[in-house]
CSV table of C-alpha atoms and ligand atoms in Angstrom, one decimal:
chain,number,residue,atom,x,y,z
A,1,UNK,CA,-41.7,15.2,52.9
A,2,UNK,CA,-44.7,16.2,53.8
A,3,UNK,CA,-48.0,14.7,52.1
A,4,UNK,CA,-49.9,17.5,53.2
A,5,UNK,CA,-51.9,19.1,49.9
A,6,UNK,CA,-52.6,22.4,49.5
A,7,UNK,CA,-56.0,23.5,49.3
A,8,UNK,CA,-57.0,26.8,48.6
A,9,UNK,CA,-59.6,27.6,51.0
A,10,UNK,CA,-57.1,27.2,53.7
A,11,UNK,CA,-55.1,29.5,52.0
A,12,UNK,CA,-57.9,32.2,52.3
A,13,UNK,CA,-58.6,31.9,55.3
A,14,UNK,CA,-54.6,32.3,56.3
A,15,UNK,CA,-54.0,35.2,59.5
A,16,UNK,CA,-51.8,36.8,57.7
A,17,UNK,CA,-52.6,40.4,58.3
A,18,UNK,CA,-53.2,39.2,61.8
A,19,UNK,CA,-49.6,37.3,61.3
A,20,UNK,CA,-48.4,41.0,60.0
A,21,UNK,CA,-49.5,43.1,62.8
A,22,UNK,CA,-47.2,40.7,65.4
A,23,UNK,CA,-43.9,41.9,63.8
A,24,UNK,CA,-43.1,45.2,64.4
A,25,UNK,CA,-40.4,45.6,61.3
A,26,UNK,CA,-43.0,45.2,59.2
A,27,UNK,CA,-45.4,47.6,61.0
A,28,UNK,CA,-42.5,50.0,60.6
A,29,UNK,CA,-41.4,49.2,57.5
A,30,UNK,CA,-43.2,51.7,55.2
A,31,UNK,CA,-43.5,51.1,52.4
A,32,UNK,CA,-40.5,48.1,52.1
A,33,UNK,CA,-40.8,44.5,50.9
A,34,UNK,CA,-38.9,42.4,52.6
A,35,UNK,CA,-38.4,39.6,49.8
A,36,UNK,CA,-34.9,38.4,51.0
A,37,UNK,CA,-36.0,36.4,53.7
A,38,UNK,CA,-34.3,33.6,52.9
A,39,UNK,CA,-31.0,35.4,54.6
A,40,UNK,CA,-32.8,36.1,57.6
A,41,UNK,CA,-36.3,36.3,58.9
A,42,UNK,CA,-38.0,39.3,60.9
A,43,UNK,CA,-39.0,38.2,63.9
A,44,UNK,CA,-42.6,38.9,66.2
A,45,UNK,CA,-43.2,40.8,69.5
A,46,UNK,CA,-43.2,38.4,71.6
A,47,UNK,CA,-39.8,37.0,70.6
A,48,UNK,CA,-38.3,40.4,70.5
A,49,UNK,CA,-40.1,40.2,74.6
A,50,UNK,CA,-38.4,37.1,75.0
A,51,UNK,CA,-34.9,38.3,74.7
A,52,UNK,CA,-35.5,41.6,76.4
A,53,UNK,CA,-37.0,40.0,79.7
A,54,UNK,CA,-33.7,37.1,79.4
A,55,UNK,CA,-31.5,40.6,79.2
A,56,UNK,CA,-33.6,42.5,82.1
A,57,UNK,CA,-34.4,40.0,83.7
A,58,UNK,CA,-31.9,37.4,84.5
A,59,UNK,CA,-28.9,38.0,82.1
A,60,UNK,CA,-26.3,36.5,84.2
A,61,UNK,CA,-24.1,32.4,84.0
A,62,UNK,CA,-26.2,29.2,84.2
A,63,UNK,CA,-24.5,27.0,86.6
A,64,UNK,CA,-25.0,29.1,90.4
A,65,UNK,CA,-26.9,28.3,92.9
A,66,UNK,CA,-29.1,32.1,93.4
A,67,UNK,CA,-33.0,32.5,91.3
A,68,UNK,CA,-31.6,34.5,88.0
A,69,UNK,CA,-29.0,31.9,87.5
A,70,UNK,CA,-31.6,29.2,88.0
A,71,UNK,CA,-34.2,31.1,85.6
A,72,UNK,CA,-31.3,30.7,82.9
A,73,UNK,CA,-31.1,26.9,83.5
A,74,UNK,CA,-35.2,27.0,83.4
A,75,UNK,CA,-35.3,29.3,80.2
A,76,UNK,CA,-32.6,26.7,78.2
A,77,UNK,CA,-34.1,23.6,79.3
A,78,UNK,CA,-37.3,24.8,77.5
A,79,UNK,CA,-36.6,25.9,74.7
A,80,UNK,CA,-34.4,22.8,74.4
A,81,UNK,CA,-38.5,21.7,74.6
A,82,UNK,CA,-39.8,24.1,72.5
A,83,UNK,CA,-37.4,23.5,69.3
A,84,UNK,CA,-37.8,19.2,70.3
A,85,UNK,CA,-41.4,19.3,69.3
A,86,UNK,CA,-40.8,21.8,67.0
A,87,UNK,CA,-39.0,19.5,64.4
A,88,UNK,CA,-40.2,16.0,66.4
A,89,UNK,CA,-37.0,14.8,68.2
A,90,UNK,CA,-37.2,11.5,70.1
A,91,UNK,CA,-35.5,13.6,73.4
A,92,UNK,CA,-35.1,17.0,74.3
A,93,UNK,CA,-31.4,16.3,75.5
A,94,UNK,CA,-30.8,15.6,71.2
A,95,UNK,CA,-30.9,19.6,70.9
A,96,UNK,CA,-28.0,21.5,70.6
A,97,UNK,CA,-27.4,25.2,71.2
A,98,UNK,CA,-24.3,27.6,69.5
A,99,UNK,CA,-23.8,29.8,67.1
A,100,UNK,CA,-24.9,28.9,63.3
A,101,UNK,CA,-25.5,26.0,61.1
A,102,UNK,CA,-22.0,26.3,59.2
A,103,UNK,CA,-19.7,26.3,62.9
A,104,UNK,CA,-22.1,23.3,63.6
A,105,UNK,CA,-21.9,21.2,60.6
A,106,UNK,CA,-18.0,21.5,60.3
A,107,UNK,CA,-18.4,20.2,64.9
A,108,UNK,CA,-19.8,17.0,63.1
A,109,UNK,CA,-18.2,16.8,59.9
A,110,UNK,CA,-14.5,17.0,62.3
A,111,UNK,CA,-15.8,14.3,64.9
A,112,UNK,CA,-16.9,12.2,61.8
A,113,UNK,CA,-13.5,12.7,60.5
A,114,UNK,CA,-11.7,11.4,63.3
A,115,UNK,CA,-13.3,7.9,62.6
A,116,UNK,CA,-12.8,6.9,59.3
A,117,UNK,CA,-12.2,3.6,58.6
A,118,UNK,CA,-12.6,1.7,55.3
A,119,UNK,CA,-16.4,3.7,55.3
A,120,UNK,CA,-14.9,6.2,53.9
A,121,UNK,CA,-16.6,8.0,51.4
A,122,UNK,CA,-19.1,10.7,51.8
A,123,UNK,CA,-22.0,12.0,49.2
A,124,UNK,CA,-22.1,15.6,48.9
A,125,UNK,CA,-24.8,16.9,46.2
A,126,UNK,CA,-24.1,20.3,43.6
A,127,UNK,CA,-27.3,21.9,44.8
A,128,UNK,CA,-26.6,22.2,48.5
A,129,UNK,CA,-25.1,25.4,50.5
A,130,UNK,CA,-21.0,25.2,50.2
A,131,UNK,CA,-21.6,25.3,54.2
A,132,UNK,CA,-22.9,21.5,53.7
A,133,UNK,CA,-20.4,20.7,51.1
A,134,UNK,CA,-16.9,22.5,52.0
A,135,UNK,CA,-17.2,21.7,55.5
A,136,UNK,CA,-17.2,17.9,54.0
A,137,UNK,CA,-14.6,18.6,51.5
A,138,UNK,CA,-12.2,19.5,54.0
A,139,UNK,CA,-12.3,15.6,55.3
A,140,UNK,CA,-10.2,15.2,52.4
A,141,UNK,CA,-6.8,14.9,54.5
A,142,UNK,CA,-8.5,13.0,56.7
A,143,UNK,CA,-8.6,10.4,54.2
A,144,UNK,CA,-12.5,10.8,52.9
A,145,UNK,CA,-13.4,10.1,49.5
A,146,UNK,CA,-16.3,12.1,47.2
A,147,UNK,CA,-19.8,11.1,45.7
A,148,UNK,CA,-21.4,13.9,43.6
A,149,UNK,CA,-25.8,13.8,43.5
A,150,UNK,CA,-25.9,15.8,41.1
A,151,UNK,CA,-28.8,17.8,40.3
A,152,UNK,CA,-31.0,16.9,37.4
A,153,UNK,CA,-32.3,19.5,34.7
A,154,UNK,CA,-35.2,20.3,35.9
A,155,UNK,CA,-34.4,21.3,39.2
A,156,UNK,CA,-34.1,18.9,42.1
A,157,UNK,CA,-32.5,15.8,43.1
A,158,UNK,CA,-33.6,12.7,42.5
A,159,UNK,CA,-32.7,9.7,44.7
A,160,UNK,CA,-33.1,7.4,41.9
A,161,UNK,CA,-30.0,8.7,41.0
A,162,UNK,CA,-28.4,8.7,44.8
A,163,UNK,CA,-29.4,4.8,45.1
A,164,UNK,CA,-25.9,3.9,42.9
A,165,UNK,CA,-23.9,6.3,44.7
A,166,UNK,CA,-24.8,4.1,47.8
A,167,UNK,CA,-22.6,1.7,48.7
A,168,UNK,CA,-21.1,-0.6,52.2
A,169,UNK,CA,-18.2,2.4,51.8
A,170,UNK,CA,-20.3,5.3,52.6
A,171,UNK,CA,-20.2,6.9,55.7
A,172,UNK,CA,-22.5,9.2,55.3
A,173,UNK,CA,-25.1,11.4,53.0
A,174,UNK,CA,-25.2,14.9,53.4
A,175,UNK,CA,-27.7,16.9,51.8
A,176,UNK,CA,-29.8,19.5,52.3
A,177,UNK,CA,-34.1,19.3,52.8
A,178,UNK,CA,-34.7,21.9,50.4
A,179,UNK,CA,-32.3,23.8,48.4
A,180,UNK,CA,-32.0,27.6,49.7
A,181,UNK,CA,-30.9,29.0,46.0
A,182,UNK,CA,-33.6,27.5,44.0
A,183,UNK,CA,-35.8,26.6,46.7
A,184,UNK,CA,-36.2,23.1,45.1
A,185,UNK,CA,-37.9,20.2,48.2
A,186,UNK,CA,-35.8,17.0,48.6
A,187,UNK,CA,-37.1,13.8,49.4
A,188,UNK,CA,-35.4,13.6,52.9
A,189,UNK,CA,-37.4,10.2,54.0
A,190,UNK,CA,-36.0,8.1,50.8
A,191,UNK,CA,-32.6,10.0,51.2
A,192,UNK,CA,-32.4,8.1,54.9
A,193,UNK,CA,-33.9,4.7,53.6
A,194,UNK,CA,-31.2,4.3,51.2
A,195,UNK,CA,-28.3,5.5,53.4
A,196,UNK,CA,-29.8,3.6,56.1
A,197,UNK,CA,-30.0,0.4,54.4
A,198,UNK,CA,-26.2,0.7,53.3
A,199,UNK,CA,-25.1,1.7,56.9
A,200,UNK,CA,-24.6,4.7,56.1
A,201,UNK,CA,-26.2,8.3,57.9
A,202,UNK,CA,-27.5,11.1,56.9
A,203,UNK,CA,-26.6,14.5,57.5
A,204,UNK,CA,-29.9,17.1,56.5
A,205,UNK,CA,-29.0,20.7,56.5
A,206,UNK,CA,-32.6,21.9,56.9
A,207,UNK,CA,-32.0,25.8,57.4
A,208,UNK,CA,-33.5,26.4,54.0
A,209,UNK,CA,-36.8,24.3,54.8
A,210,UNK,CA,-37.0,24.9,58.3
A,211,UNK,CA,-39.7,28.2,58.4
A,212,UNK,CA,-41.7,26.9,55.4
A,213,UNK,CA,-43.2,23.4,56.7
A,214,UNK,CA,-42.8,21.0,59.5
A,215,UNK,CA,-39.6,19.0,60.2
A,216,UNK,CA,-40.2,15.4,61.3
A,217,UNK,CA,-36.8,14.2,62.1
A,218,UNK,CA,-39.0,10.6,63.0
A,219,UNK,CA,-40.6,10.8,60.0
A,220,UNK,CA,-37.6,11.5,58.1
A,221,UNK,CA,-35.7,8.8,59.7
A,222,UNK,CA,-32.3,10.7,59.1
A,223,UNK,CA,-29.3,11.1,62.4
A,224,UNK,CA,-28.3,14.5,62.1
A,225,UNK,CA,-29.9,17.7,61.2
A,226,UNK,CA,-29.2,21.7,61.8
A,227,UNK,CA,-30.7,24.7,61.8
A,228,UNK,CA,-30.3,28.5,62.1
A,229,UNK,CA,-32.5,30.2,64.5
A,230,UNK,CA,-32.5,33.1,62.6
A,231,UNK,CA,-34.2,31.9,59.6
A,232,UNK,CA,-36.9,30.1,61.5
A,233,UNK,CA,-38.3,34.2,63.4
A,234,UNK,CA,-35.9,34.2,66.3
A,235,UNK,CA,-32.5,35.9,66.5
A,236,UNK,CA,-29.1,34.8,65.7
A,237,UNK,CA,-28.4,31.8,66.5
A,238,UNK,CA,-28.3,28.0,65.3
A,239,UNK,CA,-29.2,24.1,66.5
A,240,UNK,CA,-27.8,21.0,66.0
A,241,UNK,CA,-30.1,18.0,66.6
A,242,UNK,CA,-28.5,14.3,66.1
A,243,UNK,CA,-30.7,10.9,67.5
A,244,UNK,CA,-28.7,10.7,71.1
A,245,UNK,CA,-26.1,7.7,70.8
A,246,UNK,CA,-25.3,8.9,67.3
A,247,UNK,CA,-23.9,12.0,69.6
A,248,UNK,CA,-22.7,10.1,72.2
A,249,UNK,CA,-20.3,8.7,69.7
A,250,UNK,CA,-19.5,11.6,68.1
A,251,UNK,CA,-16.4,13.4,69.7
A,252,UNK,CA,-16.3,16.7,70.0
A,253,UNK,CA,-13.6,19.3,72.0
A,254,UNK,CA,-15.2,19.3,75.9
A,255,UNK,CA,-12.9,20.5,78.5
A,256,UNK,CA,-12.3,17.2,81.1
A,257,UNK,CA,-15.3,18.7,83.2
A,258,UNK,CA,-17.8,19.0,80.8
A,259,UNK,CA,-19.8,15.8,81.0
A,260,UNK,CA,-19.7,13.6,78.0
A,261,UNK,CA,-23.0,13.7,76.9
A,262,UNK,CA,-25.3,15.1,74.6
A,263,UNK,CA,-26.5,18.2,74.5
A,264,UNK,CA,-23.5,19.3,77.1
A,265,UNK,CA,-20.8,17.9,75.0
A,266,UNK,CA,-21.4,19.5,71.7
A,267,UNK,CA,-21.6,22.8,73.1
A,268,UNK,CA,-18.3,23.9,74.1
A,269,UNK,CA,-18.4,27.9,76.2
A,270,UNK,CA,-21.5,29.5,76.2
A,271,UNK,CA,-23.8,29.9,74.0
A,272,UNK,CA,-25.9,33.5,73.3
A,273,UNK,CA,-28.8,32.8,76.3
A,274,UNK,CA,-31.4,35.6,75.1
A,275,UNK,CA,-31.5,34.1,71.6
A,276,UNK,CA,-32.2,30.6,72.8
A,277,UNK,CA,-35.1,32.3,74.2
A,278,UNK,CA,-35.8,33.8,71.3
A,279,UNK,CA,-35.7,31.0,69.5
A,280,UNK,CA,-38.6,29.4,72.4
A,281,UNK,CA,-40.5,32.0,71.6
A,282,UNK,CA,-40.3,31.5,67.9
A,283,UNK,CA,-41.6,28.0,68.4
A,284,UNK,CA,-44.6,29.3,70.6
A,285,UNK,CA,-45.5,31.8,67.9
A,286,UNK,CA,-45.4,28.8,65.2
A,287,UNK,CA,-48.0,27.1,68.0
A,288,UNK,CA,-49.8,30.4,67.7
A,289,UNK,CA,-50.7,29.7,64.6
A,290,UNK,CA,-51.9,26.4,64.2
A,291,UNK,CA,-53.4,27.0,67.0
A,292,UNK,CA,-56.1,29.0,64.6
A,293,UNK,CA,-56.9,26.0,63.3
A,294,UNK,CA,-57.4,23.6,65.1
A,295,UNK,CA,-60.5,23.1,67.6
A,296,UNK,CA,-60.0,23.5,70.8
A,297,UNK,CA,-59.8,21.0,72.8
A,298,UNK,CA,-57.2,17.7,72.9
A,299,UNK,CA,-54.4,19.2,71.3
A,300,UNK,CA,-50.4,19.0,72.6
A,301,UNK,CA,-48.0,21.7,71.6
A,302,UNK,CA,-46.8,19.5,68.9
A,303,UNK,CA,-50.6,19.5,67.2
A,304,UNK,CA,-50.5,22.8,67.2
A,305,UNK,CA,-46.6,23.2,65.1
A,306,UNK,CA,-48.0,20.7,62.9
A,307,UNK,CA,-51.4,22.8,62.3
A,308,UNK,CA,-49.3,25.9,62.2
A,309,UNK,CA,-46.5,24.7,59.8
A,310,UNK,CA,-49.3,22.6,57.3
A,311,UNK,CA,-50.9,26.5,57.1
A,312,UNK,CA,-47.6,27.9,56.6
A,313,UNK,CA,-47.6,25.6,53.4
A,314,UNK,CA,-50.7,25.6,51.9
A,315,UNK,CA,-50.7,29.4,52.3
A,316,UNK,CA,-47.0,29.9,50.9
A,317,UNK,CA,-47.9,27.6,48.1
A,318,UNK,CA,-50.7,29.7,47.0
A,319,UNK,CA,-48.2,32.7,47.0
A,320,UNK,CA,-45.3,30.1,44.7
A,321,UNK,CA,-48.4,30.1,42.3
A,322,UNK,CA,-48.8,33.8,42.5
A,323,UNK,CA,-45.3,34.1,42.0
A,324,UNK,CA,-44.2,31.9,38.8
A,325,UNK,CA,-46.6,33.8,36.9
A,326,UNK,CA,-45.7,36.9,37.9
A,327,UNK,CA,-41.7,36.0,36.6
A,328,UNK,CA,-43.1,34.1,33.8
A,329,UNK,CA,-44.7,37.2,32.7
A,330,UNK,CA,-42.0,39.3,32.9
A,331,UNK,CA,-40.0,36.4,30.5
A,332,UNK,CA,-38.0,35.6,33.5
A,333,UNK,CA,-35.8,32.4,33.3
A,334,UNK,CA,-36.7,30.7,36.6
A,335,UNK,CA,-34.1,28.1,37.8
A,336,UNK,CA,-35.1,25.1,39.8
A,337,UNK,CA,-38.9,24.2,39.3
A,338,UNK,CA,-41.2,26.0,37.5
A,339,UNK,CA,-44.0,23.6,36.1
A,340,UNK,CA,-46.9,24.7,37.5
A,341,UNK,CA,-48.1,21.1,38.2
A,342,UNK,CA,-45.1,20.6,40.8
A,343,UNK,CA,-45.1,23.6,42.8
A,344,UNK,CA,-45.2,21.1,45.9
A,345,UNK,CA,-41.9,20.6,45.0
A,346,UNK,CA,-40.9,24.0,46.3
A,347,UNK,CA,-41.0,26.5,48.5
A,348,UNK,CA,-41.7,30.8,47.6
A,349,UNK,CA,-37.5,30.8,47.0
A,350,UNK,CA,-36.9,32.5,43.3
A,351,UNK,CA,-33.7,32.7,41.8
A,352,UNK,CA,-34.2,34.0,38.4
A,353,UNK,CA,-33.0,36.0,35.4
A,354,UNK,CA,-34.2,38.3,32.9
A,355,UNK,CA,-32.7,37.5,29.6
A,356,UNK,CA,-28.9,39.6,29.6
A,357,UNK,CA,-30.1,42.1,32.2
A,358,UNK,CA,-27.2,42.7,35.2
A,359,UNK,CA,-29.4,41.1,38.1
A,360,UNK,CA,-26.9,43.3,40.0
A,361,UNK,CA,-29.1,46.4,38.3
A,362,UNK,CA,-32.1,44.6,38.6
A,363,UNK,CA,-31.5,44.2,42.0
A,364,UNK,CA,-30.4,48.2,43.1
A,365,UNK,CA,-33.4,49.5,40.9
A,366,UNK,CA,-35.5,47.2,43.4
A,367,UNK,CA,-34.1,48.6,46.2
A,368,UNK,CA,-34.3,52.2,45.5
A,369,UNK,CA,-38.1,51.3,44.8
A,370,UNK,CA,-38.3,49.9,49.0
A,371,UNK,CA,-37.9,46.3,48.0
A,372,UNK,CA,-35.2,44.0,48.8
A,373,UNK,CA,-33.8,40.9,47.4
A,374,UNK,CA,-30.8,39.6,46.6
A,375,UNK,CA,-28.4,38.9,43.6
A,376,UNK,CA,-25.0,37.2,43.5
A,377,UNK,CA,-23.7,33.4,43.7
A,378,UNK,CA,-26.3,32.6,47.5
A,379,UNK,CA,-23.3,30.6,48.6
A,380,UNK,CA,-23.6,27.8,46.0
A,381,UNK,CA,-20.6,28.0,43.6
A,382,UNK,CA,-21.1,24.6,42.5
A,383,UNK,CA,-24.9,25.2,41.7
A,384,UNK,CA,-23.8,28.5,39.7
A,385,UNK,CA,-21.6,26.6,37.4
A,386,UNK,CA,-24.1,24.1,37.2
A,387,UNK,CA,-26.4,26.4,35.8
A,388,UNK,CA,-23.8,28.1,33.6
A,389,UNK,CA,-23.8,31.3,35.9
A,390,UNK,CA,-20.9,33.6,36.6
A,391,UNK,CA,-19.9,33.6,40.3
A,392,UNK,CA,-19.8,37.5,40.0
A,393,UNK,CA,-22.9,38.4,38.4
A,394,UNK,CA,-24.6,35.1,39.5
A,395,UNK,CA,-28.5,35.2,39.8
A,396,UNK,CA,-31.1,37.1,41.6
A,397,UNK,CA,-33.3,35.4,44.5
A,398,UNK,CA,-36.7,36.3,46.0
A,399,UNK,CA,-37.9,34.6,49.1
A,400,UNK,CA,-40.6,34.8,50.6
A,401,UNK,CA,-42.4,33.5,53.8
A,402,UNK,CA,-46.0,33.5,55.2
A,403,UNK,CA,-45.7,36.8,56.2
A,404,UNK,CA,-46.2,37.8,52.4
A,405,UNK,CA,-49.0,39.0,50.7
A,406,UNK,CA,-49.8,38.0,47.4
A,407,UNK,CA,-50.3,42.3,47.2
A,408,UNK,CA,-46.4,42.4,47.8
A,409,UNK,CA,-46.0,39.5,44.7
A,410,UNK,CA,-47.9,42.2,42.7
A,411,UNK,CA,-46.2,44.9,43.9
A,412,UNK,CA,-42.9,43.3,43.0
A,413,UNK,CA,-44.0,42.0,39.6
A,414,UNK,CA,-45.2,45.9,38.1
A,415,UNK,CA,-41.3,46.8,39.9
A,416,UNK,CA,-39.9,44.2,37.9
A,417,UNK,CA,-41.9,45.2,34.6
A,418,UNK,CA,-40.4,49.0,34.9
A,419,UNK,CA,-37.4,47.8,35.4
A,420,UNK,CA,-36.9,45.3,32.4
A,421,UNK,CA,-38.8,48.2,30.5
A,422,UNK,CA,-36.1,50.8,31.6
A,423,UNK,CA,-33.2,48.4,31.2
A,424,UNK,CA,-34.1,46.9,28.3
Q,1,PLP,C1,-28.8,26.0,53.0
Q,1,PLP,C2,-28.6,26.8,54.1
Q,1,PLP,N1,-27.7,26.1,54.8
Q,1,PLP,C3,-27.0,26.4,55.2
Q,1,PLP,C4,-26.0,28.5,55.8
Q,1,PLP,C5,-25.6,28.6,56.6
Q,1,PLP,O1,-26.3,28.9,57.7
Q,1,PLP,P1,-25.2,30.0,59.2
Q,1,PLP,O2,-25.7,31.4,58.0
Q,1,PLP,O3,-26.5,30.0,60.0
Q,1,PLP,O4,-24.3,29.2,59.5
Q,1,PLP,C6,-27.7,28.7,54.6
Q,1,PLP,C7,-27.7,30.3,55.4
Q,1,PLP,O5,-28.0,31.4,54.3
Q,1,PLP,C8,-28.0,28.2,54.8
Q,1,PLP,O6,-29.5,28.9,53.5
């Protein structure tokens, strides 16, 4: 995982007000506070401009010989390059665009289901979004067997617990990079080392980690990775990365005239070109944050991304600490990592309850006070069971990203105190 450590100086140098000025939704929001970012983030003006530019300037099918169509081909190629830089892919041809993360995970699981041999075991976790569990369990009729890697009481997956689950029968380990529900960060580089030593592959759900830290498929050594653009400051779309040779071997559906090569063999039909242009602009936005933190000379686009994501990580660590204090002060039961000394193991996504108070009521009261948070099972039924929470009421989640501020955290805290006093 990213070894970059927080440093309060860089957190205080983070240009959050300049950043907020780039997001039209934040400028128009008045008093409203966006604290449901794990369900989808806002987009900067540059992303909106890229989408509009596509729709107004060249909203035609790609693959034609006329200028507008050629421009679409170019913009898709540029987006592949940008996303490849964002995650440090070996090549842009490993980047596949589509609707969302879930459909990509299912696409890979369908392919792997056709290749099961005596290596038929798949490791899944009880800390993941169900999109990265149910899609694998659906391979049971194809003969897959499952091993469960369980979260420990301390709110994280421990690689020591993975070791005994992996053997020469393991086909794949499917796990999250960061839990969307409770914010815990997994040591995925260690996961890949353990899986590869046994000849197994690793599928990473990076949907939740993407907006919070530096992605690096080469450093992590994984085989597949999936992200949802709409969590990464872009419009609704998703992308899948796989090693070129791995994707080449994966059985997929394609018409005969589509090249049997990544990325084309993975991208059935037409995807949303304007949103892919938006994703390209979102990567450039993250680069622009990094440019503030690096000297002028000799920096590559990837250097800017690295600097931008490290600055975001430092700033968010500070937000996590503030949020933790506020929640503890309100008497919250925090699910996941709650120890001040382990803040580097989490992102600012907080799942909690307050005694026996109804999560739904608290979230409704928050909505009335112009604060958008979420209650429920967080699409993580197995985690809810693990935490002894009912699927009906579940928990409350407040999820922050780098455009949130300490002032917002404090306003959230005041609102929570008022609500708890009212409902108790
Ligand atoms: C960790 C995680 N994985 C997968 C998904 C599903 O993503 P999508 O909506 O792009 O299918 C989500 C959505 O919230 C998520 O948070």
